[in-house]
Amino acid sequence: MATKTGEGFSSSFGAIMAAAGSAVGLGNIWRFPYICGKYGGGAFLLVYICFVFFIGMVLMMSEFVIGRRSGEDPVKAYPKLQPKRKGWRYVGIMGLITCFLILAIYLVISGWTLNYFWESLTGTLASISNDGFGKHFSEFASSAGRPVLFVILFLVFTAFVIIGGVEKGIERVSKLLMPILVVLLLVLCVRSLTLDGASEGLAYLFHPDFSKLTGEGILAALGQALFSLSVGMGVMIVYGSYLPVDDNIMKSSIWITICDFAIAVLSGIAIFPAVFACGQDPTGGPGLVYQVLPVVFNSLGTVGRIFSVVFFLLLSLAALTSAISLLEALTQWLSSEKIGRTISAIVMSAAVVVLAVIASFSFGDGIFSGFKIANMQIFDLLDKLTGTILPPICALLTIIFFGWFMNKDDIYDELSNHKTLKIGYFKVFYYFLARFVAPLALIIVLVAGLFGK
Ligand code: PHE
């Protein structure tokens, strides 16, 4: 079923590139390596793989089915598929609120990234001494002017693509950027792996240290799996509503998941060997990319400077295609309320930029840093809500709807493209994973993570 506005992706390839563009982002290149390092490297990776393939991928298929079957935005999709239970629309609303919050914090970090791209291009980063990067980052991120400027610039790029439309904007940009991103990342991996002492970094990333894998780490792995695949907040319902009728949803979801997972691991391979080879601290946390990597790049001379430009460009592009999907979800919902696409995109951008600026000002020693909710600065609160709490809750409700409330024949019909595809593994997927494994695992991890030790 096509969407009411007639918007949609023109081909399966375009759809896969756009959805992979949404999935691959700061979550893979900035967040995955430091979280993986924090919670035990290889041990975290093992748990993460299970969550990605048994929960994340299942959710992706479910969201695509809900989106394509209904042809609606997340708020209208649920009641359309289950007219007797209109209350499910609140899951859609909660998803969109989550998108809004994620986009705000995403814009702040994307703004930092764009600034670092600019500073590596103009040589500013190269002129800083090795022990000056920590100070440079905190002074920059806590200041009032520059980060906001880059947030706005990044948002303008994002809104521009959205206003261009689903096929001519999102699909075209994703088809161009995704392959470039993979090439840039592979180049960085090769360079990193050929440095002296690279093997130590690989060992750090892959050697399983189960003693560091706490309950908190397991919840973080789940949050990361959902965040990284862009599932649990309705974005893939939106992209599902744009999928071509002949797209094989199971196959596409498997490809997108593999691609997202591979890029996260490749990012780890690009980052850790270099960090070790240059004697830096691998547990640099969120600042790893902005405080530790510049030291690595500077120690590689002129080549390092080129790699610095390439890396921050890569990160900016990856962030762009993800931010596009978040803004698209909000825009699609507003424009289905009979407001034009352009106006919707502008209104949503204006609303989200307010929160992004507040979040930016609350970071570090920023001017709002004294203002706290639940003993947390706004930036940290948003990070916690969007990274570990809201997506698993929305994901749980979505998968319960899919497995227990949606009509099974509709699901089969949608997955088999109206019975034109043979999908022998449907039963395994539906009965085993979607109805039982994914919801149960989500409940256990959520309850244990939120209330247990
Ligand atoms: N998946 C994106 C990333 O890894 C972030 C994102 C989350 C995008 C949710 C859309 C929706 O960076």
CSV table of C-alpha atoms and ligand atoms in Angstrom, one decimal:
chain,number,residue,atom,x,y,z
A,1,MET,CA,0.0,0.0,0.0
A,2,ALA,CA,1.4,3.4,-0.9
A,3,THR,CA,1.4,6.3,1.4
A,4,LYS,CA,-1.3,8.9,1.0
A,5,THR,CA,1.1,11.5,-0.2
A,6,GLY,CA,2.4,9.2,-2.9
A,7,GLU,CA,6.0,9.5,-1.5
A,8,GLY,CA,8.1,6.4,-1.6
A,9,PHE,CA,11.5,4.8,-2.5
A,10,SER,CA,11.9,3.9,-6.2
A,11,SER,CA,13.8,0.7,-5.8
A,12,SER,CA,14.7,-1.9,-3.2
A,13,PHE,CA,18.3,-0.9,-3.5
A,14,GLY,CA,17.4,2.7,-2.7
A,15,ALA,CA,15.3,1.6,0.2
A,16,ILE,CA,18.1,-0.5,1.6
A,17,MET,CA,20.6,2.3,1.3
A,18,ALA,CA,18.2,4.8,3.0
A,19,ALA,CA,17.4,2.4,5.8
A,20,ALA,CA,21.1,1.5,6.2
A,21,GLY,CA,21.8,5.2,6.1
A,22,SER,CA,19.5,5.6,9.0
A,23,ALA,CA,21.0,2.8,10.9
A,24,VAL,CA,24.6,3.6,10.3
A,25,GLY,CA,25.5,6.7,12.2
A,26,LEU,CA,27.1,8.2,15.3
A,27,GLY,CA,25.9,5.1,17.1
A,28,ASN,CA,28.2,2.9,15.1
A,29,ILE,CA,31.3,5.0,14.8
A,30,TRP,CA,31.2,7.2,17.9
A,31,ARG,CA,29.2,5.2,20.4
A,32,PHE,CA,29.8,1.5,19.7
A,33,PRO,CA,33.6,1.6,20.1
A,34,TYR,CA,33.6,3.3,23.4
A,35,ILE,CA,30.8,1.4,24.9
A,36,CYS,CA,32.3,-1.9,23.7
A,37,GLY,CA,35.6,-0.9,25.3
A,38,LYS,CA,33.9,0.1,28.6
A,39,TYR,CA,32.0,-3.2,29.0
A,40,GLY,CA,34.6,-5.8,28.3
A,41,GLY,CA,35.4,-5.8,24.6
A,42,GLY,CA,34.7,-9.2,23.2
A,43,ALA,CA,32.3,-10.2,25.9
A,44,PHE,CA,30.2,-7.2,25.1
A,45,LEU,CA,30.4,-8.0,21.4
A,46,LEU,CA,29.0,-11.5,22.0
A,47,VAL,CA,26.0,-10.2,23.9
A,48,TYR,CA,25.6,-7.4,21.3
A,49,ILE,CA,25.5,-9.8,18.4
A,50,CYS,CA,22.7,-11.8,20.0
A,51,PHE,CA,20.7,-8.6,20.7
A,52,VAL,CA,21.3,-7.3,17.2
A,53,PHE,CA,20.1,-10.5,15.4
A,54,PHE,CA,17.5,-11.9,17.8
A,55,ILE,CA,15.9,-8.6,18.8
A,56,GLY,CA,17.0,-5.7,16.6
A,57,MET,CA,16.6,-7.5,13.3
A,58,VAL,CA,13.2,-9.0,14.4
A,59,LEU,CA,12.0,-5.5,15.3
A,60,MET,CA,13.2,-4.1,12.0
A,61,MET,CA,11.1,-6.7,10.1
A,62,SER,CA,8.1,-6.0,12.3
A,63,GLU,CA,8.4,-2.2,11.8
A,64,PHE,CA,8.7,-2.6,8.1
A,65,VAL,CA,5.6,-4.8,8.0
A,66,ILE,CA,3.6,-2.4,10.2
A,67,GLY,CA,4.7,0.5,8.0
A,68,ARG,CA,4.2,-1.0,4.6
A,69,ARG,CA,0.9,-2.8,5.5
A,70,SER,CA,-0.6,0.4,6.9
A,71,GLY,CA,1.0,3.0,4.6
A,72,GLU,CA,0.7,5.4,7.6
A,73,ASP,CA,2.9,7.3,10.0
A,74,PRO,CA,3.6,5.5,13.4
A,75,VAL,CA,0.7,7.2,15.2
A,76,LYS,CA,-2.0,6.1,12.6
A,77,ALA,CA,-0.4,2.8,11.7
A,78,TYR,CA,-1.3,0.9,14.9
A,79,PRO,CA,-5.0,1.8,15.0
A,80,LYS,CA,-5.3,1.2,11.3
A,81,LEU,CA,-4.0,-2.4,11.7
A,82,GLN,CA,-6.0,-3.0,14.8
A,83,PRO,CA,-9.1,-0.7,14.6
A,84,LYS,CA,-10.7,-2.2,17.8
A,85,ARG,CA,-7.8,-1.1,20.0
A,86,LYS,CA,-7.1,2.5,19.3
A,87,GLY,CA,-5.0,2.9,22.4
A,88,TRP,CA,-2.0,1.5,20.5
A,89,ARG,CA,-1.6,4.9,18.9
A,90,TYR,CA,0.1,5.9,22.1
A,91,VAL,CA,3.0,3.6,21.2
A,92,GLY,CA,3.3,5.6,18.0
A,93,ILE,CA,3.2,8.9,19.9
A,94,MET,CA,5.8,7.7,22.4
A,95,GLY,CA,8.0,6.6,19.5
A,96,LEU,CA,7.8,10.1,17.9
A,97,ILE,CA,8.6,11.8,21.2
A,98,THR,CA,11.6,9.5,21.4
A,99,CYS,CA,12.6,10.5,17.9
A,100,PHE,CA,12.3,14.2,18.9
A,101,LEU,CA,14.6,13.7,21.9
A,102,ILE,CA,17.1,11.6,20.0
A,103,LEU,CA,17.3,14.2,17.2
A,104,ALA,CA,18.0,17.0,19.7
A,105,ILE,CA,21.0,15.3,21.2
A,106,TYR,CA,22.0,13.9,17.9
A,107,LEU,CA,22.2,17.4,16.5
A,108,VAL,CA,24.5,18.5,19.3
A,109,ILE,CA,27.0,15.7,18.6
A,110,SER,CA,26.7,16.1,14.9
A,111,GLY,CA,27.5,19.7,15.4
A,112,TRP,CA,30.7,18.8,17.3
A,113,THR,CA,31.6,16.5,14.5
A,114,LEU,CA,31.1,19.1,11.8
A,115,ASN,CA,33.2,21.5,13.8
A,116,TYR,CA,36.0,18.9,14.0
A,117,PHE,CA,35.8,18.3,10.3
A,118,TRP,CA,36.2,22.0,9.8
A,119,GLU,CA,39.1,22.3,12.2
A,120,SER,CA,40.9,19.4,10.6
A,121,LEU,CA,40.4,20.9,7.2
A,122,THR,CA,41.7,24.3,8.3
A,123,GLY,CA,44.6,22.9,10.3
A,124,THR,CA,43.4,24.0,13.7
A,125,LEU,CA,43.6,20.5,15.1
A,126,ALA,CA,47.0,19.9,13.7
A,127,SER,CA,48.3,23.0,15.6
A,128,ILE,CA,47.2,21.7,19.0
A,129,SER,CA,49.7,19.9,21.2
A,130,ASN,CA,48.9,16.3,22.3
A,131,ASP,CA,48.0,17.2,25.9
A,132,GLY,CA,45.8,20.1,24.7
A,133,PHE,CA,42.9,18.1,23.1
A,134,GLY,CA,41.0,17.5,26.3
A,135,LYS,CA,40.9,21.2,27.1
A,136,HIS,CA,40.2,22.1,23.5
A,137,PHE,CA,37.2,19.8,23.5
A,138,SER,CA,35.7,20.8,26.8
A,139,GLU,CA,36.2,24.5,26.1
A,140,PHE,CA,34.6,24.2,22.7
A,141,ALA,CA,31.7,22.0,23.7
A,142,SER,CA,30.8,24.1,26.7
A,143,SER,CA,31.0,27.4,24.9
A,144,ALA,CA,27.9,29.2,23.8
A,145,GLY,CA,28.5,30.3,20.2
A,146,ARG,CA,30.4,27.8,18.0
A,147,PRO,CA,28.5,24.6,18.9
A,148,VAL,CA,25.2,26.2,18.3
A,149,LEU,CA,26.4,27.6,14.9
A,150,PHE,CA,27.4,24.1,13.8
A,151,VAL,CA,24.1,22.5,15.1
A,152,ILE,CA,22.2,25.0,13.0
A,153,LEU,CA,24.4,24.4,10.0
A,154,PHE,CA,23.9,20.6,10.3
A,155,LEU,CA,20.2,21.0,10.7
A,156,VAL,CA,20.0,23.1,7.6
A,157,PHE,CA,21.7,20.4,5.6
A,158,THR,CA,19.3,17.8,7.1
A,159,ALA,CA,16.1,19.8,6.4
A,160,PHE,CA,17.3,20.6,2.9
A,161,VAL,CA,17.3,16.9,2.0
A,162,ILE,CA,14.0,16.3,3.7
A,163,ILE,CA,12.4,19.1,1.7
A,164,GLY,CA,13.8,17.6,-1.4
A,165,GLY,CA,11.4,14.6,-0.9
A,166,VAL,CA,11.7,10.9,-0.1
A,167,GLU,CA,12.9,9.7,-3.5
A,168,LYS,CA,14.7,12.8,-4.8
A,169,GLY,CA,16.1,13.8,-1.4
A,170,ILE,CA,16.6,10.9,1.0
A,171,GLU,CA,17.0,8.1,-1.4
A,172,ARG,CA,19.4,10.0,-3.7
A,173,VAL,CA,21.6,11.3,-0.9
A,174,SER,CA,21.8,7.8,0.8
A,175,LYS,CA,22.7,6.0,-2.5
A,176,LEU,CA,25.5,8.4,-2.9
A,177,LEU,CA,26.8,8.7,0.7
A,178,MET,CA,26.6,5.1,1.9
A,179,PRO,CA,29.1,3.6,-0.6
A,180,ILE,CA,31.5,6.6,0.0
A,181,LEU,CA,31.2,5.9,3.7
A,182,VAL,CA,32.2,2.3,3.4
A,183,VAL,CA,35.2,3.1,1.2
A,184,LEU,CA,36.4,5.8,3.7
A,185,LEU,CA,36.0,3.4,6.6
A,186,LEU,CA,37.9,0.6,4.9
A,187,VAL,CA,40.8,3.0,4.1
A,188,LEU,CA,41.0,4.0,7.8
A,189,CYS,CA,40.9,0.3,8.8
A,190,VAL,CA,43.8,-0.6,6.6
A,191,ARG,CA,45.9,2.4,7.9
A,192,SER,CA,45.1,1.5,11.5
A,193,LEU,CA,45.9,-2.1,11.1
A,194,THR,CA,49.2,-1.4,9.6
A,195,LEU,CA,50.5,0.6,12.5
A,196,ASP,CA,53.0,-0.9,14.9
A,197,GLY,CA,51.3,-2.4,17.9
A,198,ALA,CA,47.9,-2.7,16.2
A,199,SER,CA,47.4,-6.2,17.5
A,200,GLU,CA,47.0,-4.9,21.1
A,201,GLY,CA,44.0,-2.8,19.9
A,202,LEU,CA,42.4,-5.8,18.2
A,203,ALA,CA,42.9,-7.9,21.3
A,204,TYR,CA,41.2,-5.1,23.4
A,205,LEU,CA,38.3,-5.1,21.0
A,206,PHE,CA,37.8,-8.9,20.6
A,207,HIS,CA,39.2,-10.5,23.7
A,208,PRO,CA,36.2,-11.4,25.9
A,209,ASP,CA,36.6,-10.1,29.4
A,210,PHE,CA,33.5,-11.3,31.1
A,211,SER,CA,34.4,-9.7,34.5
A,212,LYS,CA,33.7,-6.3,33.0
A,213,LEU,CA,30.3,-7.3,31.6
A,214,THR,CA,27.9,-6.2,34.3
A,215,GLY,CA,24.0,-6.1,34.3
A,216,GLU,CA,24.4,-2.4,33.3
A,217,GLY,CA,26.6,-3.5,30.4
A,218,ILE,CA,24.0,-5.9,29.2
A,219,LEU,CA,21.3,-3.2,29.2
A,220,ALA,CA,23.7,-0.9,27.5
A,221,ALA,CA,24.2,-3.6,24.8
A,222,LEU,CA,20.5,-3.8,24.3
A,223,GLY,CA,20.1,-0.1,24.1
A,224,GLN,CA,23.0,0.1,21.7
A,225,ALA,CA,21.6,-2.6,19.5
A,226,LEU,CA,18.2,-0.8,19.2
A,227,PHE,CA,19.7,2.6,18.8
A,228,SER,CA,22.2,1.4,16.2
A,229,LEU,CA,19.5,-0.3,14.1
A,230,SER,CA,17.2,2.7,14.5
A,231,VAL,CA,14.4,0.5,15.8
A,232,GLY,CA,12.0,0.9,18.7
A,233,MET,CA,10.9,4.5,17.9
A,234,GLY,CA,9.0,4.1,14.7
A,235,VAL,CA,11.6,5.4,12.2
A,236,MET,CA,11.5,2.0,10.4
A,237,ILE,CA,7.7,2.2,10.3
A,238,VAL,CA,8.0,5.4,8.4
A,239,TYR,CA,10.6,3.9,6.0
A,240,GLY,CA,8.5,0.8,5.8
A,241,SER,CA,5.6,2.9,4.5
A,242,TYR,CA,7.9,4.0,1.7
A,243,LEU,CA,9.1,0.5,0.7
A,244,PRO,CA,8.4,-0.6,-2.8
A,245,VAL,CA,5.6,-3.2,-2.9
A,246,ASP,CA,7.9,-5.9,-4.3
A,247,ASP,CA,10.7,-5.4,-1.7
A,248,ASN,CA,11.5,-8.6,0.1
A,249,ILE,CA,11.2,-7.3,3.7
A,250,MET,CA,13.0,-10.3,5.3
A,251,LYS,CA,15.9,-10.1,2.9
A,252,SER,CA,16.3,-6.4,3.1
A,253,SER,CA,16.2,-6.4,6.9
A,254,ILE,CA,18.9,-9.1,7.0
A,255,TRP,CA,21.1,-7.0,4.7
A,256,ILE,CA,20.6,-3.8,6.6
A,257,THR,CA,21.4,-5.5,9.9
A,258,ILE,CA,24.5,-7.2,8.6
A,259,CYS,CA,25.7,-3.9,7.1
A,260,ASP,CA,25.0,-2.0,10.4
A,261,PHE,CA,26.8,-4.6,12.5
A,262,ALA,CA,29.8,-4.8,10.1
A,263,ILE,CA,30.2,-1.0,10.2
A,264,ALA,CA,30.2,-0.9,14.0
A,265,VAL,CA,32.9,-3.6,14.1
A,266,LEU,CA,34.9,-1.9,11.4
A,267,SER,CA,34.8,1.3,13.3
A,268,GLY,CA,36.2,-0.5,16.3
A,269,ILE,CA,38.9,-1.9,14.0
A,270,ALA,CA,39.7,1.6,12.6
A,271,ILE,CA,39.9,3.2,16.1
A,272,PHE,CA,41.4,0.8,18.7
A,273,PRO,CA,44.6,-0.3,17.0
A,274,ALA,CA,45.4,3.3,16.3
A,275,VAL,CA,44.6,4.3,19.9
A,276,PHE,CA,46.9,1.6,21.2
A,277,ALA,CA,49.7,2.2,18.6
A,278,CYS,CA,49.8,5.8,19.8
A,279,GLY,CA,49.7,5.0,23.5
A,280,GLN,CA,46.3,6.6,24.1
A,281,ASP,CA,43.7,5.7,26.7
A,282,PRO,CA,41.1,3.3,25.1
A,283,THR,CA,38.6,4.0,27.8
A,284,GLY,CA,38.3,7.6,26.7
A,285,GLY,CA,34.5,7.3,26.8
A,286,PRO,CA,32.3,9.7,24.8
A,287,GLY,CA,35.4,11.9,24.3
A,288,LEU,CA,37.3,9.1,22.6
A,289,VAL,CA,36.6,10.4,19.1
A,290,TYR,CA,37.2,14.1,19.9
A,291,GLN,CA,40.0,13.9,22.4
A,292,VAL,CA,41.9,10.8,21.7
A,293,LEU,CA,41.7,10.3,18.0
A,294,PRO,CA,43.1,13.8,17.2
A,295,VAL,CA,46.3,12.8,19.1
A,296,VAL,CA,46.5,9.7,17.0
A,297,PHE,CA,46.1,11.7,13.8
A,298,ASN,CA,48.7,14.3,14.8
A,299,SER,CA,51.2,11.6,15.5
A,300,LEU,CA,50.9,10.3,12.0
A,301,GLY,CA,52.2,13.6,10.4
A,302,THR,CA,50.8,14.8,7.1
A,303,VAL,CA,49.1,11.5,6.4
A,304,GLY,CA,47.4,11.8,9.8
A,305,ARG,CA,46.0,15.2,8.8
A,306,ILE,CA,44.4,13.7,5.7
A,307,PHE,CA,43.0,10.8,7.8
A,308,SER,CA,41.6,13.3,10.3
A,309,VAL,CA,39.8,15.1,7.5
A,310,VAL,CA,38.5,11.8,6.1
A,311,PHE,CA,37.4,10.5,9.5
A,312,PHE,CA,35.4,13.6,10.5
A,313,LEU,CA,33.9,13.8,7.1
A,314,LEU,CA,32.9,10.1,7.4
A,315,LEU,CA,31.3,10.7,10.8
A,316,SER,CA,29.5,13.8,9.6
A,317,LEU,CA,28.0,12.0,6.6
A,318,ALA,CA,27.0,9.0,8.6
A,319,ALA,CA,25.3,11.3,11.1
A,320,LEU,CA,23.6,13.2,8.3
A,321,THR,CA,21.7,10.1,6.9
A,322,SER,CA,20.6,9.2,10.4
A,323,ALA,CA,19.4,12.7,11.3
A,324,ILE,CA,17.5,12.7,8.0
A,325,SER,CA,15.5,9.6,9.1
A,326,LEU,CA,14.7,11.1,12.4
A,327,LEU,CA,13.5,14.4,11.0
A,328,GLU,CA,11.6,12.5,8.3
A,329,ALA,CA,9.7,10.6,10.9
A,330,LEU,CA,8.6,13.8,12.6
A,331,THR,CA,7.9,15.6,9.2
A,332,GLN,CA,5.9,12.7,7.8
A,333,TRP,CA,3.6,12.7,10.9
A,334,LEU,CA,3.1,16.5,10.8
A,335,SER,CA,2.6,16.6,7.0
A,336,SER,CA,0.0,13.9,7.2
A,337,GLU,CA,-2.0,16.4,9.4
A,338,LYS,CA,-2.6,18.3,6.1
A,339,ILE,CA,0.3,20.6,6.4
A,340,GLY,CA,2.7,20.7,3.5
A,341,ARG,CA,6.0,18.8,3.6
A,342,THR,CA,8.2,21.9,3.5
A,343,ILE,CA,6.3,23.8,6.2
A,344,SER,CA,6.3,20.6,8.4
A,345,ALA,CA,10.0,20.1,8.0
A,346,ILE,CA,10.7,23.7,8.9
A,347,VAL,CA,8.3,23.7,11.9
A,348,MET,CA,9.9,20.5,13.3
A,349,SER,CA,13.4,21.8,12.7
A,350,ALA,CA,12.6,25.0,14.6
A,351,ALA,CA,11.1,23.1,17.5
A,352,VAL,CA,14.0,20.6,17.8
A,353,VAL,CA,16.7,23.2,17.5
A,354,VAL,CA,15.4,24.8,20.7
A,355,LEU,CA,15.9,21.6,22.7
A,356,ALA,CA,19.2,21.0,21.0
A,357,VAL,CA,20.5,24.4,22.0
A,358,ILE,CA,19.4,23.9,25.6
A,359,ALA,CA,21.1,20.5,25.6
A,360,SER,CA,24.3,22.0,24.2
A,361,PHE,CA,24.3,24.8,26.8
A,362,SER,CA,23.9,22.2,29.5
A,363,PHE,CA,26.9,20.1,28.5
A,364,GLY,CA,30.1,20.2,30.6
A,365,ASP,CA,30.5,23.7,32.0
A,366,GLY,CA,28.0,25.3,29.7
A,367,ILE,CA,25.8,28.2,30.8
A,368,PHE,CA,22.9,25.9,31.7
A,369,SER,CA,25.1,23.2,33.4
A,370,GLY,CA,23.8,24.2,36.9
A,371,PHE,CA,20.2,23.3,35.9
A,372,LYS,CA,19.5,19.7,36.8
A,373,ILE,CA,16.5,17.3,36.5
A,374,ALA,CA,16.7,14.1,38.6
A,375,ASN,CA,20.2,15.2,39.5
A,376,MET,CA,21.3,15.1,35.9
A,377,GLN,CA,22.2,17.9,33.4
A,378,ILE,CA,19.8,18.1,30.5
A,379,PHE,CA,22.3,16.7,28.1
A,380,ASP,CA,23.0,13.6,30.3
A,381,LEU,CA,19.3,13.1,31.0
A,382,LEU,CA,18.5,13.1,27.3
A,383,ASP,CA,21.4,10.7,26.6
A,384,LYS,CA,20.2,8.3,29.2
A,385,LEU,CA,16.5,8.5,28.2
A,386,THR,CA,17.2,8.0,24.5
A,387,GLY,CA,20.2,5.6,24.8
A,388,THR,CA,18.9,3.1,27.4
A,389,ILE,CA,15.3,3.7,28.6
A,390,LEU,CA,12.8,4.8,25.9
A,391,PRO,CA,13.8,2.7,22.9
A,392,PRO,CA,13.6,-0.7,24.8
A,393,ILE,CA,10.2,0.3,26.2
A,394,CYS,CA,8.9,1.3,22.8
A,395,ALA,CA,10.5,-1.7,21.2
A,396,LEU,CA,8.8,-4.0,23.7
A,397,LEU,CA,5.4,-2.5,23.0
A,398,THR,CA,5.9,-2.7,19.3
A,399,ILE,CA,6.9,-6.3,19.3
A,400,ILE,CA,4.0,-7.2,21.5
A,401,PHE,CA,1.6,-5.5,19.1
A,402,PHE,CA,3.2,-7.3,16.2
A,403,GLY,CA,3.3,-10.8,17.8
A,404,TRP,CA,0.1,-10.8,19.7
A,405,PHE,CA,-2.3,-8.1,18.3
A,406,MET,CA,-1.7,-7.9,14.6
A,407,ASN,CA,-3.5,-10.3,12.3
A,408,LYS,CA,-1.1,-13.2,11.5
A,409,ASP,CA,-2.4,-13.6,7.9
A,410,ASP,CA,-1.7,-9.9,7.2
A,411,ILE,CA,1.8,-10.4,8.4
A,412,TYR,CA,2.3,-13.4,6.3
A,413,ASP,CA,0.8,-11.7,3.3
A,414,GLU,CA,3.1,-8.7,3.7
A,415,LEU,CA,6.3,-10.7,4.2
A,416,SER,CA,5.5,-13.0,1.3
A,417,ASN,CA,4.6,-10.1,-1.0
A,418,HIS,CA,1.0,-11.3,-1.3
A,419,LYS,CA,2.1,-14.9,-1.5
A,420,THR,CA,4.5,-14.4,-4.4
A,421,LEU,CA,7.6,-15.2,-2.4
A,422,LYS,CA,8.3,-18.5,-0.7
A,423,ILE,CA,9.2,-17.7,2.9
A,424,GLY,CA,9.7,-21.0,4.5
A,425,TYR,CA,11.3,-19.5,7.6
A,426,PHE,CA,8.3,-17.4,8.4
A,427,LYS,CA,7.2,-19.8,11.1
A,428,VAL,CA,10.5,-19.6,12.9
A,429,PHE,CA,10.6,-15.9,12.6
A,430,TYR,CA,7.0,-15.3,13.7
A,431,TYR,CA,6.3,-18.0,16.3
A,432,PHE,CA,9.7,-18.3,17.8
A,433,LEU,CA,11.4,-14.9,17.6
A,434,ALA,CA,8.7,-12.3,17.3
A,435,ARG,CA,6.1,-13.8,19.7
A,436,PHE,CA,8.4,-15.3,22.3
A,437,VAL,CA,12.1,-14.7,22.2
A,438,ALA,CA,12.3,-11.0,21.5
A,439,PRO,CA,9.5,-9.9,23.9
A,440,LEU,CA,10.8,-12.1,26.7
A,441,ALA,CA,14.4,-11.0,26.3
A,442,LEU,CA,13.3,-7.4,26.2
A,443,ILE,CA,11.3,-7.8,29.4
A,444,ILE,CA,14.1,-9.5,31.2
A,445,VAL,CA,16.8,-7.1,30.2
A,446,LEU,CA,14.6,-4.1,30.9
A,447,VAL,CA,13.5,-5.2,34.3
A,448,ALA,CA,17.0,-6.4,35.3
A,449,GLY,CA,18.6,-3.3,33.9
A,450,LEU,CA,16.2,-0.8,35.5
A,451,PHE,CA,15.6,-2.3,38.8
A,452,GLY,CA,18.3,-4.9,39.4
A,453,LYS,CA,22.0,-4.6,40.0
B,1,PHE,N1,20.9,4.4,14.2
B,1,PHE,C1,21.5,5.7,14.3
B,1,PHE,C2,22.9,5.6,14.7
B,1,PHE,O1,23.4,4.5,14.9
B,1,PHE,C3,20.7,6.6,15.3
B,1,PHE,C4,19.3,6.6,15.1
B,1,PHE,C5,18.5,6.2,16.1
B,1,PHE,C6,18.7,7.0,13.9
B,1,PHE,C7,17.1,6.1,16.0
B,1,PHE,C8,17.3,7.0,13.8
B,1,PHE,C9,16.5,6.5,14.8
B,1,PHE,O2,23.6,6.6,14.8
